[in-house]
Short mmCIF file of C-alpha atoms and ligand atoms in Angstrom, two decimals:
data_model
loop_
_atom_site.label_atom_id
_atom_site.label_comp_id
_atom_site.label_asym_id
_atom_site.label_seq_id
_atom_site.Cartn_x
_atom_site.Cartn_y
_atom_site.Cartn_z
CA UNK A 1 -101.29 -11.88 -123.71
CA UNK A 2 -100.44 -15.21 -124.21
CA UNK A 3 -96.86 -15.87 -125.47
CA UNK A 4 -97.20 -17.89 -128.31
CA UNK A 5 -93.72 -19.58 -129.44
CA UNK A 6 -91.87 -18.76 -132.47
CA UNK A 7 -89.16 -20.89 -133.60
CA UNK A 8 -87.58 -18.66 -136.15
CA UNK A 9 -84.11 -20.21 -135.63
CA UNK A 10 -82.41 -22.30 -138.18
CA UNK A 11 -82.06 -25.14 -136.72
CA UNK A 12 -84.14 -26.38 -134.99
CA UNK A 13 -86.78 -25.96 -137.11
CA UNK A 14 -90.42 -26.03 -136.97
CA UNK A 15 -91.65 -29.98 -137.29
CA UNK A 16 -95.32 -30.47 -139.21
CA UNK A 17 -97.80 -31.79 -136.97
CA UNK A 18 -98.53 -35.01 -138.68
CA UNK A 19 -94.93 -35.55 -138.15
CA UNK A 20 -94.87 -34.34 -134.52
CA UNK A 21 -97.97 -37.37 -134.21
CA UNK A 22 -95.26 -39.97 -135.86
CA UNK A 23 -93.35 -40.04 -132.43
CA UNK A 24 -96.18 -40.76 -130.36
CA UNK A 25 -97.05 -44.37 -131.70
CA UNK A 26 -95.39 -47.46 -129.86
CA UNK A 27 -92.21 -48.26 -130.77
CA UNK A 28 -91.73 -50.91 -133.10
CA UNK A 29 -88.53 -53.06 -133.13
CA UNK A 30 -85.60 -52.35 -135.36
CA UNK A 31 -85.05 -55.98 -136.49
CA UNK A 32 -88.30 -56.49 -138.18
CA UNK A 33 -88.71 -56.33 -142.12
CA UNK A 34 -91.26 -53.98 -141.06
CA UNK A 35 -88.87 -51.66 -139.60
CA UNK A 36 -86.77 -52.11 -142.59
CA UNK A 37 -89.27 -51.34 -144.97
CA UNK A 38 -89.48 -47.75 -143.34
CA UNK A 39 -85.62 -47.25 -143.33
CA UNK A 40 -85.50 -48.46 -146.39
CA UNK A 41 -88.11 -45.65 -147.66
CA UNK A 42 -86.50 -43.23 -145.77
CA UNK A 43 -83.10 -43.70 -147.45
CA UNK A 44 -85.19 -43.38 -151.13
CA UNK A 45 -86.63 -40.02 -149.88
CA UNK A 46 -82.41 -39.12 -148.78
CA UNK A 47 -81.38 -40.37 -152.03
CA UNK A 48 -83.95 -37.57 -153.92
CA UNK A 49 -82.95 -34.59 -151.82
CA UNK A 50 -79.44 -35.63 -152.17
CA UNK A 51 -79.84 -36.07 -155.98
CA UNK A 52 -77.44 -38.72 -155.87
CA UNK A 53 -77.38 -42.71 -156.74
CA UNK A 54 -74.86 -43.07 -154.12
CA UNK A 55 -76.15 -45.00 -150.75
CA UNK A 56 -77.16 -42.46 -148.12
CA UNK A 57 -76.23 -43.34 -144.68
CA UNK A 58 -78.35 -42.69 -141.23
CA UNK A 59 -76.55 -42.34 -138.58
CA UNK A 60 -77.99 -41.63 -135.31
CA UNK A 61 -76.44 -38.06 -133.98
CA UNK A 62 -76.54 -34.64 -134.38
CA UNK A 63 -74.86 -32.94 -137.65
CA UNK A 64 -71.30 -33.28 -136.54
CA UNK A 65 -71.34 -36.86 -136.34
CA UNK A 66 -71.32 -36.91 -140.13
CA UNK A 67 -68.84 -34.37 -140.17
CA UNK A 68 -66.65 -36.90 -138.25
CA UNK A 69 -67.52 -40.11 -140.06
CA UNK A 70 -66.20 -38.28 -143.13
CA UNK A 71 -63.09 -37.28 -141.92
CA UNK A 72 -62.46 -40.68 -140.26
CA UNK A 73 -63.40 -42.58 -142.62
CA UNK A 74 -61.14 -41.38 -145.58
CA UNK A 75 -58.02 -40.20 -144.19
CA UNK A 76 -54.79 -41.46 -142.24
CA UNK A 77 -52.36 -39.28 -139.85
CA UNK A 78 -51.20 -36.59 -141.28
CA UNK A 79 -52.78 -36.46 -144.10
CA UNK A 80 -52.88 -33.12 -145.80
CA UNK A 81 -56.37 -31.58 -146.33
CA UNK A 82 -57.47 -28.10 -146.76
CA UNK A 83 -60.63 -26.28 -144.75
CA UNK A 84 -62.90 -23.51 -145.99
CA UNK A 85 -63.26 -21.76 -142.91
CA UNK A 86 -65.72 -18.75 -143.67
CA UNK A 87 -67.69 -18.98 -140.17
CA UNK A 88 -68.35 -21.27 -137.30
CA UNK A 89 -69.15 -24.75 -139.28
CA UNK A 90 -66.26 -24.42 -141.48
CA UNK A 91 -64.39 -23.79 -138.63
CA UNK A 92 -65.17 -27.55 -137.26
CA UNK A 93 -63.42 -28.37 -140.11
CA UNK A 94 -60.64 -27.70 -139.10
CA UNK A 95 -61.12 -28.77 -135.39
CA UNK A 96 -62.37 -32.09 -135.91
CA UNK A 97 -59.15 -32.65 -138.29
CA UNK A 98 -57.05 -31.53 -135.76
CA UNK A 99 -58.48 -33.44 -133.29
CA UNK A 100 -57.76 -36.70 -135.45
CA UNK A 101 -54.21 -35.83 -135.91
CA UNK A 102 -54.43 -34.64 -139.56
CA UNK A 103 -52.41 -31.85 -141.13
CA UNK A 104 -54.57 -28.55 -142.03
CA UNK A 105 -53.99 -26.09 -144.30
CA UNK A 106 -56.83 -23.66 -143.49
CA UNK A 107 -58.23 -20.77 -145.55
CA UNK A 108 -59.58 -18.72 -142.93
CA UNK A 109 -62.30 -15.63 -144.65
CA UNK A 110 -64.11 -13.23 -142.85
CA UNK A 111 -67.67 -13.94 -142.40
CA UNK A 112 -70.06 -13.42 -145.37
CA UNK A 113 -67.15 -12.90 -147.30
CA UNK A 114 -67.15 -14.85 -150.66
CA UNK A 115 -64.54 -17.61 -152.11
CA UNK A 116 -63.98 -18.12 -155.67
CA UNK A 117 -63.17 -21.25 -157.58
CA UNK A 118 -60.67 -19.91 -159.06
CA UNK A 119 -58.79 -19.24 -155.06
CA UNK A 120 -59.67 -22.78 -154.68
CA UNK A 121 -57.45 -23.86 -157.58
CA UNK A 122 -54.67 -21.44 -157.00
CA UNK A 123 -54.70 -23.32 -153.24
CA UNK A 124 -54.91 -26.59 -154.68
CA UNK A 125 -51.72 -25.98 -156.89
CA UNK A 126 -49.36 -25.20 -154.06
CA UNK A 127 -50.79 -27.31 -152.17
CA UNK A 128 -50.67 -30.49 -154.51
CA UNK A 129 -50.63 -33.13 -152.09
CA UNK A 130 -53.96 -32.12 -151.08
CA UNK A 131 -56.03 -35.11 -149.83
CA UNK A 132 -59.69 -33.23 -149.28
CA UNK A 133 -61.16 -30.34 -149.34
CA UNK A 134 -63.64 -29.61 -146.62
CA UNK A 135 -66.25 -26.89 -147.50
CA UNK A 136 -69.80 -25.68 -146.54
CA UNK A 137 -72.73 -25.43 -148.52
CA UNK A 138 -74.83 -22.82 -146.30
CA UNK A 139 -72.51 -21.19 -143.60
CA UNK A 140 -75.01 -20.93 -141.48
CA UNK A 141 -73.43 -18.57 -138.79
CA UNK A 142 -72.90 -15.97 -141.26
CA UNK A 143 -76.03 -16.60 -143.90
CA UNK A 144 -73.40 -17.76 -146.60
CA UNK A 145 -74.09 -19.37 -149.54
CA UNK A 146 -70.45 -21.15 -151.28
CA UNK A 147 -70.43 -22.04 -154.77
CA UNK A 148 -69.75 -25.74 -154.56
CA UNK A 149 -70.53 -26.15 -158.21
CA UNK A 150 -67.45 -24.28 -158.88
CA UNK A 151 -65.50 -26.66 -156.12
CA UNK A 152 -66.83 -29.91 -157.66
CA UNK A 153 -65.22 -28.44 -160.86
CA UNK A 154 -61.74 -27.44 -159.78
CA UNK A 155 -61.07 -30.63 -157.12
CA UNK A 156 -62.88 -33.45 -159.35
CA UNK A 157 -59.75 -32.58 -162.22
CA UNK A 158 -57.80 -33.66 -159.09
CA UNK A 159 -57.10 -36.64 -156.95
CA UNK A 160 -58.66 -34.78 -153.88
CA UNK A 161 -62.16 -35.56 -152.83
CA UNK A 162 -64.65 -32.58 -152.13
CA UNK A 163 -66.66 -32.84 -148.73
CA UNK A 164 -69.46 -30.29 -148.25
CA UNK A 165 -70.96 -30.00 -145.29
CA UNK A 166 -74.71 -29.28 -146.53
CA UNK A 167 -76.31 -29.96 -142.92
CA UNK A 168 -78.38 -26.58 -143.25
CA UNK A 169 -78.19 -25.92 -147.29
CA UNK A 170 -79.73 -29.57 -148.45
CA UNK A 171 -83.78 -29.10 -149.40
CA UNK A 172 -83.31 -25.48 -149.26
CA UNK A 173 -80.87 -24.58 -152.38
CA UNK A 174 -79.83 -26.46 -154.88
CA UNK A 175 -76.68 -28.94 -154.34
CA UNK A 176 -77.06 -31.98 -156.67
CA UNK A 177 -74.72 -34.62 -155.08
CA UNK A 178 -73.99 -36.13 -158.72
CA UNK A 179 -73.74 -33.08 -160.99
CA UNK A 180 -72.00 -31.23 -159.15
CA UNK A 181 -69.27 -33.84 -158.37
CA UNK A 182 -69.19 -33.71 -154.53
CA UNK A 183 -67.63 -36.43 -153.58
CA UNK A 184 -69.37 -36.57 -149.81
CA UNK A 185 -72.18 -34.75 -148.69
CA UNK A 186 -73.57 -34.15 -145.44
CA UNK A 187 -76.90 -33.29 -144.28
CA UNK A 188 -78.74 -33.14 -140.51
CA UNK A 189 -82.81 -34.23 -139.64
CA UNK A 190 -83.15 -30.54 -137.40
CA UNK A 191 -83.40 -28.10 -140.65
CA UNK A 192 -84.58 -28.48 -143.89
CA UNK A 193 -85.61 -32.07 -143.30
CA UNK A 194 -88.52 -30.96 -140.79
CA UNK A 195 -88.26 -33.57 -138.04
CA UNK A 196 -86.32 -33.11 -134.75
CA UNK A 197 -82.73 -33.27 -133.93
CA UNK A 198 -80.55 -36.39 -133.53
CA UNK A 199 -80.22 -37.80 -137.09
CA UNK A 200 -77.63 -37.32 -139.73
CA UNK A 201 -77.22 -38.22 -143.38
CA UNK A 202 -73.76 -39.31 -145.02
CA UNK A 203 -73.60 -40.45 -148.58
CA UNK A 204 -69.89 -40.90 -150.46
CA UNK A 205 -69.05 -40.95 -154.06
CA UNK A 206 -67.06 -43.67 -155.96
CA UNK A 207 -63.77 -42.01 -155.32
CA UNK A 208 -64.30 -40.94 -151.68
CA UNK A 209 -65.27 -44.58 -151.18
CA UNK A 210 -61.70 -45.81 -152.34
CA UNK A 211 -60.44 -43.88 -149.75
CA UNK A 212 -62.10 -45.52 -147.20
CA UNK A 213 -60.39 -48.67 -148.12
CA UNK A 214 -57.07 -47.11 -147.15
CA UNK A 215 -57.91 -44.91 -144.49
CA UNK A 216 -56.21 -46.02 -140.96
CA UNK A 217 -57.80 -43.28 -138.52
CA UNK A 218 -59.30 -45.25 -135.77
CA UNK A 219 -63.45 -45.12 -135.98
CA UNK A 220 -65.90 -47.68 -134.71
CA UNK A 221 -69.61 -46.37 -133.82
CA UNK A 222 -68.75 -44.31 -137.43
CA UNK A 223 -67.01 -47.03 -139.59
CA UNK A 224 -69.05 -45.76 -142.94
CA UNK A 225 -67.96 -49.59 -143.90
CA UNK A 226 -69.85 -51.21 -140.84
CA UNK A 227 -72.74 -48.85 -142.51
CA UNK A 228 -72.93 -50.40 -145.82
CA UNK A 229 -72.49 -53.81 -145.03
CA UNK A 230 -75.81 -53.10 -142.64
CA UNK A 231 -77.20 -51.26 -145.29
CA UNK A 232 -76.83 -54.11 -147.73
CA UNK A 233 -79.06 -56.01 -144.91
CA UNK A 234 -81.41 -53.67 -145.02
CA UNK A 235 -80.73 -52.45 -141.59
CA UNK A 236 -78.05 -50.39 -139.70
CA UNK A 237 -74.73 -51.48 -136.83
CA UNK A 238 -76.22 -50.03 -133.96
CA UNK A 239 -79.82 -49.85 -132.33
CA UNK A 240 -81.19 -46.92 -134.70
CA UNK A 241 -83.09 -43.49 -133.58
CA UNK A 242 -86.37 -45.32 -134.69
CA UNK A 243 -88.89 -42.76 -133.67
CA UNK A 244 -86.80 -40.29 -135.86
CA UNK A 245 -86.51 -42.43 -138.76
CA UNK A 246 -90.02 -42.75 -138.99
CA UNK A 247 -90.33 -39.24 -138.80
CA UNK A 248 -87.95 -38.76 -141.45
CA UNK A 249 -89.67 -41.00 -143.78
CA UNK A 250 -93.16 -39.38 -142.74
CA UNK A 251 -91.38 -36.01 -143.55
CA UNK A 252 -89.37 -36.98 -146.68
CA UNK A 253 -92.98 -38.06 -148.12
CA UNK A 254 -94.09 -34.65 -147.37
CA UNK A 255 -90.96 -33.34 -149.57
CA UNK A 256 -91.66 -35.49 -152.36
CA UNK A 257 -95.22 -34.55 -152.62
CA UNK A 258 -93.97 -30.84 -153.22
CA UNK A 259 -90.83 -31.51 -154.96
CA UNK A 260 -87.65 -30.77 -154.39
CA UNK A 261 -87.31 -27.97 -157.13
CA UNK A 262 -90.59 -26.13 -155.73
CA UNK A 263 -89.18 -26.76 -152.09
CA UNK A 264 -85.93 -25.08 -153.24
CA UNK A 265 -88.24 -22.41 -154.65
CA UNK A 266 -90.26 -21.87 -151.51
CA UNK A 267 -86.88 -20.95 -149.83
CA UNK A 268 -85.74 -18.89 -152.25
CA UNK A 269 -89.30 -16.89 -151.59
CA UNK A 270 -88.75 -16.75 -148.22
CA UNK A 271 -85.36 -15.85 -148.54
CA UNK A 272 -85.96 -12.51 -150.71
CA UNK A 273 -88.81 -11.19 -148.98
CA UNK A 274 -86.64 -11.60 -145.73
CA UNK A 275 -84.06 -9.76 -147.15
CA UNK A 276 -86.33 -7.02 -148.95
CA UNK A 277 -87.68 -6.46 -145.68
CA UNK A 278 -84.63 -5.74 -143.57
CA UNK A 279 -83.35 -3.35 -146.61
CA UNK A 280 -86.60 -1.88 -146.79
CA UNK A 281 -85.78 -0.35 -143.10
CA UNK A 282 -81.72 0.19 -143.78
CA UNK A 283 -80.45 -2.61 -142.45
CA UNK A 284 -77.75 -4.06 -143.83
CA UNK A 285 -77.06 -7.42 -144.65
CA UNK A 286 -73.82 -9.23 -143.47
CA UNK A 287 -73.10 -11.74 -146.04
CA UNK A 288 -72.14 -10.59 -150.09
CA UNK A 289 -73.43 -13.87 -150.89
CA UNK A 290 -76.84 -14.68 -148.46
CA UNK A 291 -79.53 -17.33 -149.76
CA UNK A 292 -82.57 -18.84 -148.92
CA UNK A 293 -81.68 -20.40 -145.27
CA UNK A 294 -81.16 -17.38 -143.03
CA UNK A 295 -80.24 -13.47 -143.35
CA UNK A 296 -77.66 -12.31 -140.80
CA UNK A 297 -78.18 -9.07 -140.33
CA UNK A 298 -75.96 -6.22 -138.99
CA UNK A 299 -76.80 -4.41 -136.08
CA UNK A 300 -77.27 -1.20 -136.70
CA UNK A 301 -74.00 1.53 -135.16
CA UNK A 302 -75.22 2.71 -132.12
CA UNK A 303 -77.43 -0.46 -131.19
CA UNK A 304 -76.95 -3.35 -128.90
CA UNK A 305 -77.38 -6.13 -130.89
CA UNK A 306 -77.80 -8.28 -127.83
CA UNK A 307 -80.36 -6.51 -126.41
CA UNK A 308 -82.14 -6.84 -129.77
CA UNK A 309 -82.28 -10.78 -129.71
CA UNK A 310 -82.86 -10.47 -125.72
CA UNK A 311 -86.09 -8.63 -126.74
CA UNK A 312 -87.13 -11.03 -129.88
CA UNK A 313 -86.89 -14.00 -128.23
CA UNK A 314 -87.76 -12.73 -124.58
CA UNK A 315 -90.93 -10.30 -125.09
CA UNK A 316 -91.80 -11.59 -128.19
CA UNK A 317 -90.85 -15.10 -128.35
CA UNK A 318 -89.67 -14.99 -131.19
CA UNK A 319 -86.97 -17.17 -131.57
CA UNK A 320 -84.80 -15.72 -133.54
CA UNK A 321 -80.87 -16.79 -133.30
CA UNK A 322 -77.91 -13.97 -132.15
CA UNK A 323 -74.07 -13.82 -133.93
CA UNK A 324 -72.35 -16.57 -132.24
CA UNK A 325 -68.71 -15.91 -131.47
CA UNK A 326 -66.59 -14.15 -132.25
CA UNK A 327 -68.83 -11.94 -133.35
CA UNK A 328 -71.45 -12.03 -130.57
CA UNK A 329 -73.91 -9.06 -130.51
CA UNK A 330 -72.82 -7.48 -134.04
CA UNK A 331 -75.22 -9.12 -136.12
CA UNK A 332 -78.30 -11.08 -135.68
CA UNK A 333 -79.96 -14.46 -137.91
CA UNK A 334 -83.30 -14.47 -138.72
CA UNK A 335 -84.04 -18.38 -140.61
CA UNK A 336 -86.44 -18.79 -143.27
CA UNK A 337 -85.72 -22.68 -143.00
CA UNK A 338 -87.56 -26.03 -143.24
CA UNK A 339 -91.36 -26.17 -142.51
CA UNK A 340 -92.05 -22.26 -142.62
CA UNK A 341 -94.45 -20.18 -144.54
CA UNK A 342 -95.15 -16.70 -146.42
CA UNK A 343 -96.18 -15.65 -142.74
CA UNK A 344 -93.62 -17.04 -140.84
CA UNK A 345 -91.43 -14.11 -142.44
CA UNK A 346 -94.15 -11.53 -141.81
CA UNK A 347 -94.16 -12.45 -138.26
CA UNK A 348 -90.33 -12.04 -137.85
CA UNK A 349 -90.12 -9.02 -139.45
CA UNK A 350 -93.19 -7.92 -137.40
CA UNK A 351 -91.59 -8.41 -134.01
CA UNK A 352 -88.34 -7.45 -135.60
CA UNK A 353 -90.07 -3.60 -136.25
CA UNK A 354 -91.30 -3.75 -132.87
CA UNK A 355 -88.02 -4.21 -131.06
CA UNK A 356 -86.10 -1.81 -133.20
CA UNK A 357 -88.23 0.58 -131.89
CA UNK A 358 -88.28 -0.26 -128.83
CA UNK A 359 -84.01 -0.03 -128.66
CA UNK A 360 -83.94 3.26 -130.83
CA UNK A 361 -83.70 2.71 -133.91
CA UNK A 362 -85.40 5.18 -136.29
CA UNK A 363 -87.52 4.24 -139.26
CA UNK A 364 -90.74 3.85 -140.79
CA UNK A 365 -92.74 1.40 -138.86
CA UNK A 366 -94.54 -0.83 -141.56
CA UNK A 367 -92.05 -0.92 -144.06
CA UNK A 368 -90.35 -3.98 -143.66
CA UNK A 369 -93.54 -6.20 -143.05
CA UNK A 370 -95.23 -3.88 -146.44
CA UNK A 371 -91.52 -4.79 -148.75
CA UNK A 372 -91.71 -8.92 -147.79
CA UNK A 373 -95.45 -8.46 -148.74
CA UNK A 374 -94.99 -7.44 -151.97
CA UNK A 375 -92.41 -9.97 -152.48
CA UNK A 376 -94.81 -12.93 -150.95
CA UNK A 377 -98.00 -11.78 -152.88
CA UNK A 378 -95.82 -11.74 -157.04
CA UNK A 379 -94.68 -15.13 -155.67
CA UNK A 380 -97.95 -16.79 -154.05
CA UNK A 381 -98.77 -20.00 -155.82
C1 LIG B 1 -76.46 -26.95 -137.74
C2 LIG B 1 -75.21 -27.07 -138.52
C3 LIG B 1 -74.15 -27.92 -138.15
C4 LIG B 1 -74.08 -28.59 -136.82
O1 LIG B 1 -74.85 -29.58 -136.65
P1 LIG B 1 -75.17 -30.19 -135.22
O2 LIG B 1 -76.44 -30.85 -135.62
O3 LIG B 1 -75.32 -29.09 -134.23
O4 LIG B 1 -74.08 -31.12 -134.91
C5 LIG B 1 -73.05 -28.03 -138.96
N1 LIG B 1 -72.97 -27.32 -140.09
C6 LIG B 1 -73.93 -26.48 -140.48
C7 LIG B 1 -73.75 -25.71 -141.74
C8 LIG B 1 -75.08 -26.33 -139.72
O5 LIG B 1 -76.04 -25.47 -140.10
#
């Protein structure tokens, strides 16, 4: 047979083919008005997914870059900040901090475990001299979704600034930048934004601004401030990923033209009939809170839960993702995330029955595929 490839992953994502075609026209020069007219659209589209009036920033690198550029842009050495570390990406909180010298006071949860707004203020009153809080949207090695409404609510009645790393959740559940009072919010091009790796997006409040005015960590390629004094010239520091940004802006019109609310709905879709699926054959779910990006699911006792993503993405090609570590092989991720349809579910729950059975696992083949069904068909608009 021939092995058709899945990329059920979430992130990378799967890119639409008119955007695919973007990156195969000759490259144009960055220091043109033409140029700048793109970037300049592109930022619009950024502006509408972040649902925010702040200036979003391009930079050109993967998702941590961001992550960096917040963190050394609005602090100073030893600066006291506290991390929400509920899987891998809230982890690099913490790291990235660390590596910069600044002092971390880090709630560590277990994976798909919840964290109230309510812990976050208890934290912030012992810990008064809290400069940041650094939290995730959409853990996305656990399939964790963190209320960051509640956040904005709790750390905006303080002098802290809230920093949400939203590099998988943005475009795929709801975040507003502005009514929700995050104060800096990060996003990446490789997930819901449907173009390749190697961009990310930065935009900072009013108040997380001030801090950059005081903040002595040293940055250069990720001075936010070299940023908007480019951005006020229509243009950015450095030589920018231009393919990508044309992409983007290529994508972003795609967004626009379904709207961010019906986007957000399209996930959510996705999202349930994932999850009625893998219930549908007993499986459980790891996280008490999952959403519309990607189920983690736990491998069932008795199973090898690498030998079930060795057989997915192997045999089926299906590329589904594994548990990273530490919890390699006990659960696996299956993303509903960026450009995917009503049948990008079926087939990942298709070669999902087809591997269980082939490790061992005992159930009624057809079930899973039959429960997203139902799901897909009272939701098909
Ligand atoms: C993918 C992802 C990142 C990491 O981004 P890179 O692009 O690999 O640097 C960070 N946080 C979350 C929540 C992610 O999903």
């Amino acid at each position: 047979m021939i092995k058709k490839y899945y990329l059920l992953s979430p992130g990378p994502t799967p890119v639409p083919e008119d955007v695919l075609a973007e990156a195969s026209k000759p490259i144009i020069h960055h220091r043109t008005s033409e140029f700048s007219d793109i970037f300049m659209e592109a930022i619009d589209g950024l502006k509408y997914t972040f649902q925010t009036k702040n200036d979003v920033f391009i930079l050109t690198s993967s998702g941590t870059g961001a992550m960096e550029t917040a963190i050394a842009n609005t602090l100073s050495p030893a600066d006291k900040v506290i991390t929400i570390n509920g899987g891998k990406f809230g982890e690099r909180w913490g790291h990235i901090c660390r590596a910069y010298g600044v002092n971390v006071k880090e709630i560590t949860l277990g994976w798909g475990e919840p964290f109230s707004k309510a812990q976050l203020a208890d934290e912030l009153k012992v810990n008064p001299e809290t400069k940041a809080v650094f939290t995730t949207l959409s853990e996305t090695s656990s399939g964790t979704i963190y209320d960051i409404q509640g956040f904005g609510e709790v750390v905006d009645s303080t002098d802290a600034i809230l920093v949400v790393d939203g590099i998988s959740g943005i475009g795929a559940t709801p975040c507003p930048m502005d009514e929700w009072k995050v104060d800096i919010l990060i996003s990446g091009s490789q997930k819901s934004f449907m173009i390749p790796p190697g961009l990310s997006y930065i935009a900072f409040s009013p108040k997380a601004w001030t801090l950059t005015e005081k903040s002595t960590l040293p940055k250069f390629y990720f001075d936010a401030k070299r940023a908007k004094k480019s951005l006020g010239k229509r243009t950015t520091p450095w030589t920018p990923a231009i393919s990508l940004i044309i992409q983007q802006k290529k994508a972003l019109e795609f967004i626009k033209s379904i709207g961010l609310e019906n986007l957000i709905e399209h996930h959510r879709i996705l999202g349930e009939s994932t999850r009625a699926g893998v219930k549908a054959i007993g499986l459980e779910l790891l996280s008490k809170s999952p959403g519309n990006i990607v189920t983690a699911i736990k491998v069932p006792e008795g199973l090898d839960g690498k030998e079930i993503v060795k057989t997915m993405q192997g045999k089926y090609k299906a590329y589904i993702a594994g548990a990273q570590d530490p919890h390699k092989g006990e659960f696996f991720r299956i993303a509903h995330l960026g450009y995917m349809g009503g049948f990008d579910v079926i087939t990942s729950l298709s070669a999902l029955e087809m591997t269980l059975s082939e490790v061992g696992y005992r159930f009624e083949r057809g079930k899973a595929v039959k429960a997203a069904e139902e799901i897909l068909e009272e939701n098909w608009k």
